Short mmCIF file of N, CA and C in Angstrom, two decimals:
data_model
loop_
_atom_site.label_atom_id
_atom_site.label_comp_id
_atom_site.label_asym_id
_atom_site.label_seq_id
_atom_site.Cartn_x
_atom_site.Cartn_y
_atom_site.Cartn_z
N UNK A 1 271.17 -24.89 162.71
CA UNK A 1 272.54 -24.90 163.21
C UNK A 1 273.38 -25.82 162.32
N UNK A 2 273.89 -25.28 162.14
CA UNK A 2 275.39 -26.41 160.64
C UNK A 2 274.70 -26.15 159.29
N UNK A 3 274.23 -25.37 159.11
CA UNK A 3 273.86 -25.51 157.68
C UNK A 3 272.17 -25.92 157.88
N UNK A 4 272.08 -26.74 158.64
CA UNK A 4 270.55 -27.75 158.37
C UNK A 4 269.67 -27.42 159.32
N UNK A 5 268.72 -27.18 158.73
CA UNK A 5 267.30 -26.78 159.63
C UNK A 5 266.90 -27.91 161.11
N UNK A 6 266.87 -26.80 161.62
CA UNK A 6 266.57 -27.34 163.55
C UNK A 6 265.14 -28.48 163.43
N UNK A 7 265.98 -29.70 164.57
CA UNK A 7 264.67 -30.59 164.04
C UNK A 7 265.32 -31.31 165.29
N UNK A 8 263.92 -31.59 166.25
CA UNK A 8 264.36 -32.39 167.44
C UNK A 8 265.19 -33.98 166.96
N UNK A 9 264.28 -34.44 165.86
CA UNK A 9 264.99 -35.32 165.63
C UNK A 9 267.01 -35.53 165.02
N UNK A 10 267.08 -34.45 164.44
CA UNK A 10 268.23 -34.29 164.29
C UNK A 10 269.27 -34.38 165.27
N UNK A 11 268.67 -33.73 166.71
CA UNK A 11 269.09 -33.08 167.44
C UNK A 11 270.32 -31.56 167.99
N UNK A 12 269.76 -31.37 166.79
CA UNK A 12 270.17 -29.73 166.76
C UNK A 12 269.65 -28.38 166.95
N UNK A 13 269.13 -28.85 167.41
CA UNK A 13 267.94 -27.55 168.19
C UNK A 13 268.80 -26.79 169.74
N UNK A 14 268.58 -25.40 168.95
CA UNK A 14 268.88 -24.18 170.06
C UNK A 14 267.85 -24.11 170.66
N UNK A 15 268.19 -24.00 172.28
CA UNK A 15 266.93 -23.56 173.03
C UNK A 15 266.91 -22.28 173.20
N UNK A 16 266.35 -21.18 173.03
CA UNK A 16 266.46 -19.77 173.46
C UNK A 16 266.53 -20.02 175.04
N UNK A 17 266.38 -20.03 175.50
CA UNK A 17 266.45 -19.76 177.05
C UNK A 17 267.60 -20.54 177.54
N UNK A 18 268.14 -21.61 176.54
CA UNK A 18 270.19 -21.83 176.98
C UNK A 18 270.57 -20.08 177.12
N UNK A 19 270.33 -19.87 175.69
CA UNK A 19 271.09 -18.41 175.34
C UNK A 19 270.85 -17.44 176.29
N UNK A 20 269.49 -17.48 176.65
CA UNK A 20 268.96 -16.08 177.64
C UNK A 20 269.99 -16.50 179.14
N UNK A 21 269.71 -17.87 179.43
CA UNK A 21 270.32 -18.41 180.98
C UNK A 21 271.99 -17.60 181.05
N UNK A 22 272.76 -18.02 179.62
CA UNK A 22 274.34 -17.74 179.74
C UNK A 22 274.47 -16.18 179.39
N UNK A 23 273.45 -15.84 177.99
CA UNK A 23 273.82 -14.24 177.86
C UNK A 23 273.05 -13.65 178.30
N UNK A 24 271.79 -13.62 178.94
CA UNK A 24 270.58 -12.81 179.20
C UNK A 24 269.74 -12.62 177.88
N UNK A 25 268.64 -12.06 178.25
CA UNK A 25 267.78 -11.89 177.02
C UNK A 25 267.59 -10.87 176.05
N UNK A 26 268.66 -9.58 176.17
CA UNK A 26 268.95 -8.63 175.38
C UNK A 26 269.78 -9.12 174.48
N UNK A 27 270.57 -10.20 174.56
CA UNK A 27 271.75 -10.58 173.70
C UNK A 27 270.88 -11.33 172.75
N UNK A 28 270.33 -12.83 173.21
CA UNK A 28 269.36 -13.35 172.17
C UNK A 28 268.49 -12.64 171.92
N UNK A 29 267.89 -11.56 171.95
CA UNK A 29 266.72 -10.66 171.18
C UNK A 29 267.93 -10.06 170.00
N UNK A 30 268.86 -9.44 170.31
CA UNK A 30 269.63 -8.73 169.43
C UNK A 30 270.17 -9.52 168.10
N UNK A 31 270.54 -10.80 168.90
CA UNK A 31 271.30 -11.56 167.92
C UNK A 31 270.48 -12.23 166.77
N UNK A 32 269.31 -12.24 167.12
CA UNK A 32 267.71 -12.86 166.22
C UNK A 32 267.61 -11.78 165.32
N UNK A 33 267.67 -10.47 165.76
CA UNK A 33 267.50 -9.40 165.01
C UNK A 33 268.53 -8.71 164.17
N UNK A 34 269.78 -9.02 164.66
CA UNK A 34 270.95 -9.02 163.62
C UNK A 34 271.39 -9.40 162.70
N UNK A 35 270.69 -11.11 162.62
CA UNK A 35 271.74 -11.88 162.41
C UNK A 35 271.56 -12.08 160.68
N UNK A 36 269.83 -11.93 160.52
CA UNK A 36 269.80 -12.16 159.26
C UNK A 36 268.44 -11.21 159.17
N UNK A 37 267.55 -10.51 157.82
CA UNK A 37 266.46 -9.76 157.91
C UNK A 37 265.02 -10.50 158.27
N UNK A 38 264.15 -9.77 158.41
CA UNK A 38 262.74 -11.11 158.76
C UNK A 38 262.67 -12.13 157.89
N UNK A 39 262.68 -11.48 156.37
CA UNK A 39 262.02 -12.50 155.48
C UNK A 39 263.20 -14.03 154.74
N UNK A 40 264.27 -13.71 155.96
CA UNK A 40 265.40 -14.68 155.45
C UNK A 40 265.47 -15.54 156.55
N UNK A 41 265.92 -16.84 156.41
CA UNK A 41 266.15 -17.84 157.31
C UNK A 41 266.96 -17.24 157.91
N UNK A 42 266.99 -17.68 159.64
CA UNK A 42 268.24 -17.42 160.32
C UNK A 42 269.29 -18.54 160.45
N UNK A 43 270.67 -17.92 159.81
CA UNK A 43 271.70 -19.40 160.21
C UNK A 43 272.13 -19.23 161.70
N UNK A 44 271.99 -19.98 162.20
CA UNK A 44 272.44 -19.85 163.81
C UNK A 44 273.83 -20.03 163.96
N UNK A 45 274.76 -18.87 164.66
CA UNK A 45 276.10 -18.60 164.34
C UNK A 45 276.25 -18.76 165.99
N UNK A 46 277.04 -19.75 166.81
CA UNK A 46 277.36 -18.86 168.32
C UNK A 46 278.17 -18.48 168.33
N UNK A 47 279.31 -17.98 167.59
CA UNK A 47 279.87 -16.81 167.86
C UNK A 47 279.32 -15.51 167.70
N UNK A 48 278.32 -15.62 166.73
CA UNK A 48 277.74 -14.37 166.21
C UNK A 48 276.68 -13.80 167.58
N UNK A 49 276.09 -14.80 168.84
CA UNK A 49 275.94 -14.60 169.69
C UNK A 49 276.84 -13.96 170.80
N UNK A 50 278.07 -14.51 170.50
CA UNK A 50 279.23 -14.21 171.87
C UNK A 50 279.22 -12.57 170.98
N UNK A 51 279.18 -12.79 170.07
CA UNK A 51 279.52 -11.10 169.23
C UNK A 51 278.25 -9.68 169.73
N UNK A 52 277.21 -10.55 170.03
CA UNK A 52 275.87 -9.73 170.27
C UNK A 52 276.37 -8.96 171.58
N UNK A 53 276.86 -10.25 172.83
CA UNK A 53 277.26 -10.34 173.82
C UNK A 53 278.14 -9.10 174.30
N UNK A 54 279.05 -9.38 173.39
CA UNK A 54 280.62 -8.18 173.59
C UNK A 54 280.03 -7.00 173.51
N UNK A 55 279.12 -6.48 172.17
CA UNK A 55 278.78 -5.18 171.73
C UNK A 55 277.78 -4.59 173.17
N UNK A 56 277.03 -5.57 173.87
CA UNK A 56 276.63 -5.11 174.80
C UNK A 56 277.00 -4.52 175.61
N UNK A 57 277.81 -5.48 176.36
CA UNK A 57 278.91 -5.15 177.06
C UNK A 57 279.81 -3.62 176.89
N UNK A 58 280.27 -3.56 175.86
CA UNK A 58 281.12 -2.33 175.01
C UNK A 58 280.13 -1.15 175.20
N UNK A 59 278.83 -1.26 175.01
CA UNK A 59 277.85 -0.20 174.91
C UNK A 59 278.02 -0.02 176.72
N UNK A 60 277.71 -1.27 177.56
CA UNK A 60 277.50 -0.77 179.14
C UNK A 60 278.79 0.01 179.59
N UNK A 61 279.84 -0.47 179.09
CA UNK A 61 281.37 -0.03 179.37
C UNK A 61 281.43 1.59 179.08
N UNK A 62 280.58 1.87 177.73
CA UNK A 62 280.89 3.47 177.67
C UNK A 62 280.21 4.30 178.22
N UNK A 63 278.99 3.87 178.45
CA UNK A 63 278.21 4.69 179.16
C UNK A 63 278.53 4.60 180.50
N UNK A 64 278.48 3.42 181.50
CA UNK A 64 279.02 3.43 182.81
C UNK A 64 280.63 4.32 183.32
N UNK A 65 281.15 3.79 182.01
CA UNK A 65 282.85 4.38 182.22
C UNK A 65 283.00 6.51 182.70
N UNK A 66 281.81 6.70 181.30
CA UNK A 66 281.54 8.01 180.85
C UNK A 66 280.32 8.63 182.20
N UNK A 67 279.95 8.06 182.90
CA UNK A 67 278.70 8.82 183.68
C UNK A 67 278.89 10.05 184.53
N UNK A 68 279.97 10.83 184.61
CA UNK A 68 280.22 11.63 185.23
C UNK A 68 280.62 12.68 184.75
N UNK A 69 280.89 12.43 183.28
CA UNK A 69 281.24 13.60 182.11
C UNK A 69 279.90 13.78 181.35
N UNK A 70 278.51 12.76 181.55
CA UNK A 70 277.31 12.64 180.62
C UNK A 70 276.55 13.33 181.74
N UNK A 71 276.70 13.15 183.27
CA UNK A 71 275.52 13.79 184.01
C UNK A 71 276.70 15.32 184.34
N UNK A 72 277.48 15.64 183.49
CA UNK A 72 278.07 17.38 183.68
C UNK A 72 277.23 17.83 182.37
N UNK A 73 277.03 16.93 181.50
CA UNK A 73 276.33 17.60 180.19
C UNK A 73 275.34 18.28 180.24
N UNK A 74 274.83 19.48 179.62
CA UNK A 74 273.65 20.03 179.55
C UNK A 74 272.73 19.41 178.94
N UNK A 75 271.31 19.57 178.68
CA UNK A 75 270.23 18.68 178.19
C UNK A 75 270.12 19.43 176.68
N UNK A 76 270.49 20.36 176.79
CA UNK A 76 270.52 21.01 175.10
C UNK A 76 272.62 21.21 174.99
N UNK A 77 272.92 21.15 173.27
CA UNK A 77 274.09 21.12 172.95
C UNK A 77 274.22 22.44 172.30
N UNK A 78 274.88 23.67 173.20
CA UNK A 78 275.34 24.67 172.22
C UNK A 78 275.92 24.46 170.74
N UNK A 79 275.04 24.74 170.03
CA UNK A 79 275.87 24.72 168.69
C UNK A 79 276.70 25.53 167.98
N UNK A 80 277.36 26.23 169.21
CA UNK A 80 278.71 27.07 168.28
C UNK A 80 279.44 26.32 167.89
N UNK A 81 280.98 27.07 168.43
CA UNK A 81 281.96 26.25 168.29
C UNK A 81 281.80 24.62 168.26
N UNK A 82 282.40 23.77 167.40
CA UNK A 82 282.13 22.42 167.55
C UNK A 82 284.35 22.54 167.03
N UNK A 83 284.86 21.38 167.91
CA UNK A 83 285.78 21.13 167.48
C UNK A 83 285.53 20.02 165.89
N UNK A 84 286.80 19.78 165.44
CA UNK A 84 286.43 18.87 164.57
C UNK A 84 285.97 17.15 164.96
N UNK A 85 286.54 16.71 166.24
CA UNK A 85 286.30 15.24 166.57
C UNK A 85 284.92 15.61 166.89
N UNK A 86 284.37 16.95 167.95
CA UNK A 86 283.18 17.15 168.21
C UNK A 86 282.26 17.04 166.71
N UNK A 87 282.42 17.62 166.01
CA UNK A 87 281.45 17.40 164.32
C UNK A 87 281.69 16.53 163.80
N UNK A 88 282.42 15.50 164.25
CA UNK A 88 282.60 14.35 163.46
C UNK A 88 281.46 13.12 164.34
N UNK A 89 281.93 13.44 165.50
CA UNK A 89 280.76 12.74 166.62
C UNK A 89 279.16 12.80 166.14
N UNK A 90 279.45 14.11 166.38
CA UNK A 90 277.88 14.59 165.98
C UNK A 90 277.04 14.21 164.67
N UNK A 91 278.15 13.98 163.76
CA UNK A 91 277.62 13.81 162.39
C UNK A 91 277.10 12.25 162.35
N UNK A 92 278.23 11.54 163.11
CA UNK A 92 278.11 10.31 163.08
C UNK A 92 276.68 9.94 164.29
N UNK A 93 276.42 10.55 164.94
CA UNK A 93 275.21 10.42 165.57
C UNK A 93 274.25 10.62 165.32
N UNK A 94 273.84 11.66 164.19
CA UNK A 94 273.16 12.12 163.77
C UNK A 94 272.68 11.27 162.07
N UNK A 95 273.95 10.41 161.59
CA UNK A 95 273.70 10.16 160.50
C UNK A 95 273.06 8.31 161.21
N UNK A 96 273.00 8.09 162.30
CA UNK A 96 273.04 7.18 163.18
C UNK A 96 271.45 7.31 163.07
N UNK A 97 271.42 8.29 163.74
CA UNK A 97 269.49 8.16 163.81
C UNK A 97 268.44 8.33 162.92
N UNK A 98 268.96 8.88 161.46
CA UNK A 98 268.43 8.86 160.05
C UNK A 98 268.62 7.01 160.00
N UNK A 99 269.35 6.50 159.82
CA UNK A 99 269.67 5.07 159.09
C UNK A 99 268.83 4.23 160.57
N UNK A 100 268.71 4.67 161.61
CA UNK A 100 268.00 3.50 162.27
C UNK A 100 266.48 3.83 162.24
N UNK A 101 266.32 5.16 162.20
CA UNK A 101 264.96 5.63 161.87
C UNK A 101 264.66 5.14 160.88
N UNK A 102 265.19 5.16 159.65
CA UNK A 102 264.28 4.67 158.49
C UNK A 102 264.15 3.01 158.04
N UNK A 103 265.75 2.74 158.55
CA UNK A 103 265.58 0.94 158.39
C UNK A 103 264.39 0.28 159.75
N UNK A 104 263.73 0.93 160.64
CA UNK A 104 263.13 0.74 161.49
C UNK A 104 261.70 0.57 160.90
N UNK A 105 261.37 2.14 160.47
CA UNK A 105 260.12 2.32 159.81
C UNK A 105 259.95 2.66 158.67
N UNK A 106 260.77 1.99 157.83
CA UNK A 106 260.45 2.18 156.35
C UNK A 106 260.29 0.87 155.68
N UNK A 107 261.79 -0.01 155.82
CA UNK A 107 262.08 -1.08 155.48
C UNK A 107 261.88 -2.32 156.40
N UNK A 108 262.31 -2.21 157.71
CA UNK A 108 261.73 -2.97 158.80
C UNK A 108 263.53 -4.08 158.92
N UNK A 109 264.89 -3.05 158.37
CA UNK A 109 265.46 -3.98 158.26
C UNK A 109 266.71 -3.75 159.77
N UNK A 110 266.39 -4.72 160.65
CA UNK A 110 266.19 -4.31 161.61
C UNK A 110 268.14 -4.69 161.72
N UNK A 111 268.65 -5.51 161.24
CA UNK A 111 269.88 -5.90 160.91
C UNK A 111 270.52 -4.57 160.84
N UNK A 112 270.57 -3.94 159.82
CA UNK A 112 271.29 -2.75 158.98
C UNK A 112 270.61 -1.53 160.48
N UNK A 113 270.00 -1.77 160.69
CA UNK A 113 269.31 -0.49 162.09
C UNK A 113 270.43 -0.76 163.28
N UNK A 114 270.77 -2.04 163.50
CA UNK A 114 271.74 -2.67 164.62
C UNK A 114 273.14 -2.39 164.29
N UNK A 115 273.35 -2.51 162.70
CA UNK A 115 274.85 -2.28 162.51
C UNK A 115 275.01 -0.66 162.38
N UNK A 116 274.18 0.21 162.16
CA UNK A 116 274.46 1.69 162.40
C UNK A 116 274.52 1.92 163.78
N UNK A 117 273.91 1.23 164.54
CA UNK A 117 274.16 1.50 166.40
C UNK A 117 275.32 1.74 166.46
N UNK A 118 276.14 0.09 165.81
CA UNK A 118 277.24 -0.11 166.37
C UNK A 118 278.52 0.66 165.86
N UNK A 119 278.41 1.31 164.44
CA UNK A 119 278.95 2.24 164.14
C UNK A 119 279.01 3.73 164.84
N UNK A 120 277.88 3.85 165.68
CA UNK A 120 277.67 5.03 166.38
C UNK A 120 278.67 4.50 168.10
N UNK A 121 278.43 3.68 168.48
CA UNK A 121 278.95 3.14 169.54
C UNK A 121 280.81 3.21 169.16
N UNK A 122 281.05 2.93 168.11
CA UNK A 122 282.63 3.05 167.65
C UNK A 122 282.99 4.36 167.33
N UNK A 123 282.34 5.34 166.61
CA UNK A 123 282.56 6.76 167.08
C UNK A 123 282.58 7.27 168.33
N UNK A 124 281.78 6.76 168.94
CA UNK A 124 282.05 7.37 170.52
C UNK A 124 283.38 7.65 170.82
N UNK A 125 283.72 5.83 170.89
CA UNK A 125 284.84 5.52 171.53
C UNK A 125 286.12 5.86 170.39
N UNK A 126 285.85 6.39 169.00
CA UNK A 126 287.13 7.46 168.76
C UNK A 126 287.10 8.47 169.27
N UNK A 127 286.06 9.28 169.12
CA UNK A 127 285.65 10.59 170.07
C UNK A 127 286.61 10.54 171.36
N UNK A 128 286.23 9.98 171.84
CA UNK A 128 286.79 9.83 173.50
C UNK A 128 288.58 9.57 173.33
N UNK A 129 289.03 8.44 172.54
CA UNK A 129 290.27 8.52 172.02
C UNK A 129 290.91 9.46 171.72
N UNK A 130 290.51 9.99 170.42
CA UNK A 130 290.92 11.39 169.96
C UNK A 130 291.22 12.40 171.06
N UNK A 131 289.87 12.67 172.01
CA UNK A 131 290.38 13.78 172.74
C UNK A 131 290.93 13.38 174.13
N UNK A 132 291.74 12.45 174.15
CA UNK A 132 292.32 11.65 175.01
C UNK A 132 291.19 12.02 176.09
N UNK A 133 290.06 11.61 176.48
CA UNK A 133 289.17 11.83 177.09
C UNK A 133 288.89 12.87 177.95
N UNK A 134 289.16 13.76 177.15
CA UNK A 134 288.68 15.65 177.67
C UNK A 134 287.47 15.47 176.46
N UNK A 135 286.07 14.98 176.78
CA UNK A 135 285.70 15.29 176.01
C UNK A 135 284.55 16.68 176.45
N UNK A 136 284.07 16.77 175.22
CA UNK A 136 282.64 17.97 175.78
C UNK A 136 281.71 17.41 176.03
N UNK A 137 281.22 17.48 177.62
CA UNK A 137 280.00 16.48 178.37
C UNK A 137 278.51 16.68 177.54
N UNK A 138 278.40 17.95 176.66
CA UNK A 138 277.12 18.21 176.42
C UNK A 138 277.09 17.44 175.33
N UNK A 139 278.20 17.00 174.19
CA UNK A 139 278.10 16.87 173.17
C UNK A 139 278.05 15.27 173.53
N UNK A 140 278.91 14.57 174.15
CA UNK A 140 279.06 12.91 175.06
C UNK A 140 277.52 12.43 175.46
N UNK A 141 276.80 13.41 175.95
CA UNK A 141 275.39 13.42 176.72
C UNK A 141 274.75 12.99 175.87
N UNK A 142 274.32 14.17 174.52
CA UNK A 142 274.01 13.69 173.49
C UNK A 142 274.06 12.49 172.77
N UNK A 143 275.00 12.28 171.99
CA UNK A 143 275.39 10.84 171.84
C UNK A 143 275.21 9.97 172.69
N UNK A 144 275.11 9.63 173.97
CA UNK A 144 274.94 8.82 175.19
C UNK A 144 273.41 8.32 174.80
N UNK A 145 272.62 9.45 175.07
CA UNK A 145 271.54 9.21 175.27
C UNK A 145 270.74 9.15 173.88
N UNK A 146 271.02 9.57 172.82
CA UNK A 146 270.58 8.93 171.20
C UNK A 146 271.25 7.36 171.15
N UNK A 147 272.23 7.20 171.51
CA UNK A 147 272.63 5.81 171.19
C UNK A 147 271.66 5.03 172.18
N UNK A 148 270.59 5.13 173.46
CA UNK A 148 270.50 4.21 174.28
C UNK A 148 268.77 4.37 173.58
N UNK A 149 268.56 5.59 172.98
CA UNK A 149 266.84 5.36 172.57
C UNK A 149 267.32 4.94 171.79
N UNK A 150 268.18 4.65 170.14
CA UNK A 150 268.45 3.85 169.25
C UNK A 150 268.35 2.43 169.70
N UNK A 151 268.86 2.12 170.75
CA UNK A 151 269.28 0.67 171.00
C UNK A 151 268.23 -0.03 171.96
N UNK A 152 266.87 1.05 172.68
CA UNK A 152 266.30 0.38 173.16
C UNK A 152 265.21 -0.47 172.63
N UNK A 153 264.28 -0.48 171.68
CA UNK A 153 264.09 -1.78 170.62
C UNK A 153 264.40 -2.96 170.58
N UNK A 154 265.86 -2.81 170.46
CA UNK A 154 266.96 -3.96 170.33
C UNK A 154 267.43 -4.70 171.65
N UNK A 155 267.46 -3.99 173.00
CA UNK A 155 268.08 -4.53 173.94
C UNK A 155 267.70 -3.52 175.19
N UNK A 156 265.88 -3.93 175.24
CA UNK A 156 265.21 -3.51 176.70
C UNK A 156 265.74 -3.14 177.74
N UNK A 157 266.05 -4.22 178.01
CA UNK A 157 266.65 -4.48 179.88
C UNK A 157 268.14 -3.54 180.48
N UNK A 158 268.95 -3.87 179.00
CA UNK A 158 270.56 -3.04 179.33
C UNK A 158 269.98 -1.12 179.14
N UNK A 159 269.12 -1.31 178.00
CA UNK A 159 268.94 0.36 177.80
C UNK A 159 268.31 1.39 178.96
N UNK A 160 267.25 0.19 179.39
CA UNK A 160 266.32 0.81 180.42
C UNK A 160 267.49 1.23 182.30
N UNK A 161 268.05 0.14 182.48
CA UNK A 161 269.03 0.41 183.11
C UNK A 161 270.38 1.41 182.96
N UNK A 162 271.02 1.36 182.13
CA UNK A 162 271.19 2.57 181.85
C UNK A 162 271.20 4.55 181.63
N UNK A 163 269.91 4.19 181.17
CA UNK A 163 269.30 5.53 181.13
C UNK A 163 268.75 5.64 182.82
N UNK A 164 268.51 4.48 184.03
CA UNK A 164 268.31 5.25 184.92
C UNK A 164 269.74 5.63 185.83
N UNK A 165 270.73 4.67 185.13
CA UNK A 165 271.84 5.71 185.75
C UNK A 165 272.58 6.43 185.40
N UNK A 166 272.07 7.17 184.27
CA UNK A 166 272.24 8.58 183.38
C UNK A 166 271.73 9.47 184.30
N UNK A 167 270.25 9.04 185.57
CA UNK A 167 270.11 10.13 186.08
C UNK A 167 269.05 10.32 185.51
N UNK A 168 268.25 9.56 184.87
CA UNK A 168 266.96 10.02 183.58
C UNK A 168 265.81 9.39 184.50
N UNK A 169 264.74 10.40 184.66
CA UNK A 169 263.27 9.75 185.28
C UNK A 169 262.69 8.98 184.27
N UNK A 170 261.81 8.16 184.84
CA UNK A 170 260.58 7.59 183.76
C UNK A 170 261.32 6.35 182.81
N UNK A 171 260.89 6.04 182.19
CA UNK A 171 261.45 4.37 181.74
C UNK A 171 261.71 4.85 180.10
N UNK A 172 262.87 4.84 179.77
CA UNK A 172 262.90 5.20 177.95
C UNK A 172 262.31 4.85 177.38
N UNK A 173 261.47 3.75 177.45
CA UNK A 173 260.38 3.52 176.53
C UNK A 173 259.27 4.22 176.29
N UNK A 174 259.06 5.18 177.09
CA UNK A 174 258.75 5.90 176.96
C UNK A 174 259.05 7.62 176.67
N UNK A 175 259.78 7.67 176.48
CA UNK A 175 260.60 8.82 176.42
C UNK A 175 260.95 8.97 174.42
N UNK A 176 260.55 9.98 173.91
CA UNK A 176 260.48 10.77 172.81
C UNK A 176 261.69 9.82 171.70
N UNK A 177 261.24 9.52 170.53
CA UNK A 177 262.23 8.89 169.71
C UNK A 177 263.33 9.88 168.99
N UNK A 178 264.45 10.03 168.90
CA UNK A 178 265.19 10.97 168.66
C UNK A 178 265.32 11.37 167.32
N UNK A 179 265.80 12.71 166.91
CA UNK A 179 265.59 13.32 165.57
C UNK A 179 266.81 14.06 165.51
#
C-alpha cells in the first residue's frame, strides 16, 4: 500500500476480511484478480476496490433491472433477422467469450478476462439504450446469462445468486462453460 511492500511493522497492512466485512468477498476476490496479472506484484489501490465494488453492483443492476424481459427470452436465439444494435450485442458477447475463454485457459491472464466482462456488461447497457429498452428478450437472455458464466470465476456468490433469479435450476458452477 503507498508504493511499499505490506509489513506489520510498517504498519500498512490490508486485512482481506476489512475488505470482505465493507465490500463482501466477490469484490476482494475480483479486485486481487484485476488489479495486476499473477506473476506481478499487486499495488493495492482502494479505489480500484470501490471500482471492483461499482462494476458489481452495475452487473446486479442489469440483470435484476432486466428479469422480466430475460425470463420472456427463449433458451435458444433465432438467428434470422438480427437488428443492427441486436448484431452488435451479439458480436460483442460473443467476442466476450473468445477473450475470456482464452485469457482464462491459455494465458491465465485473469485481469484482461475481467476487463472483457466489463466491456460486455457496457454493451449491454448500450444495447438497452439504443433500443430505448424494447429490447429482444431472447437475444438480452443470451447475453444475461454468458455474461454471469463469464463472471462466475471471478465473483461466486453475486453470479450464483443471480442465475437463481434468472429462474435457472442447479448452481452455475456447474452448468456448461459458454461457446
Amino acid at each position: 500500500k503507498g508504493g511499499a511492500k505490506m509489513s506489520k511493522s510498517k504498519g500498512n497492512v490490508v486485512s482481506p476480511e476489512d475488505i470482505i466485512n465493507q465490500y463482501g468477498a466477490d469484490t476482494a476476490r475480483m479486485f486481487i484478480l484485476f488489479a495486476a496479472p499473477p506473476e506481478r506484484d499487486l499495488e493495492w489501490n482502494d479505489a480500484a476496490v470501490e471500482g471492483c465494488y461499482r462494476f458489481l453492483n452495475r452487473v446486479w443492476r442489469l440483470v435484476v433491472s432486466n428479469l422480466e424481459i430475460i425470463k420472456k427470452g427463449q433458451e435458444t436465439v433465432d438467428t434470422g433477422l438480427f437488428t443492427k444494435e441486436e448484431k452488435d450485442v451479439r458480436r460483442a458477447v460473443h467476442q466476450g467469450v473468445k477473450k475470456v475463454t482464452e485469457d482464462i485457459s491459455q494465458r491465465f491472464n485473469f485481469n484482461t478476462a475481467i476487463s472483457a466482462i466489463m466491456e460486455m456488461v457496457n454493451a449491454m447497457y448500450d444495447y438497452r439504450e439504443k433500443t430505448a429498452g424494447k429490447v429482444n428478450p431472447s437475444v438480452f437472455r443470451e447475453a444475461a446469462e454468458k455474461l454471469l458464466l463469464l463472471l462466475a470465476p471471478f465473483a461466486p456468490h453475486i453470479t450464483e445468486e443471480l442465475w437463481h433469479l434468472m429462474g435457472k435450476e442447479g448452481s452455475i458452477h456447474q452448468a456448461a462453460w459458454p461457446t
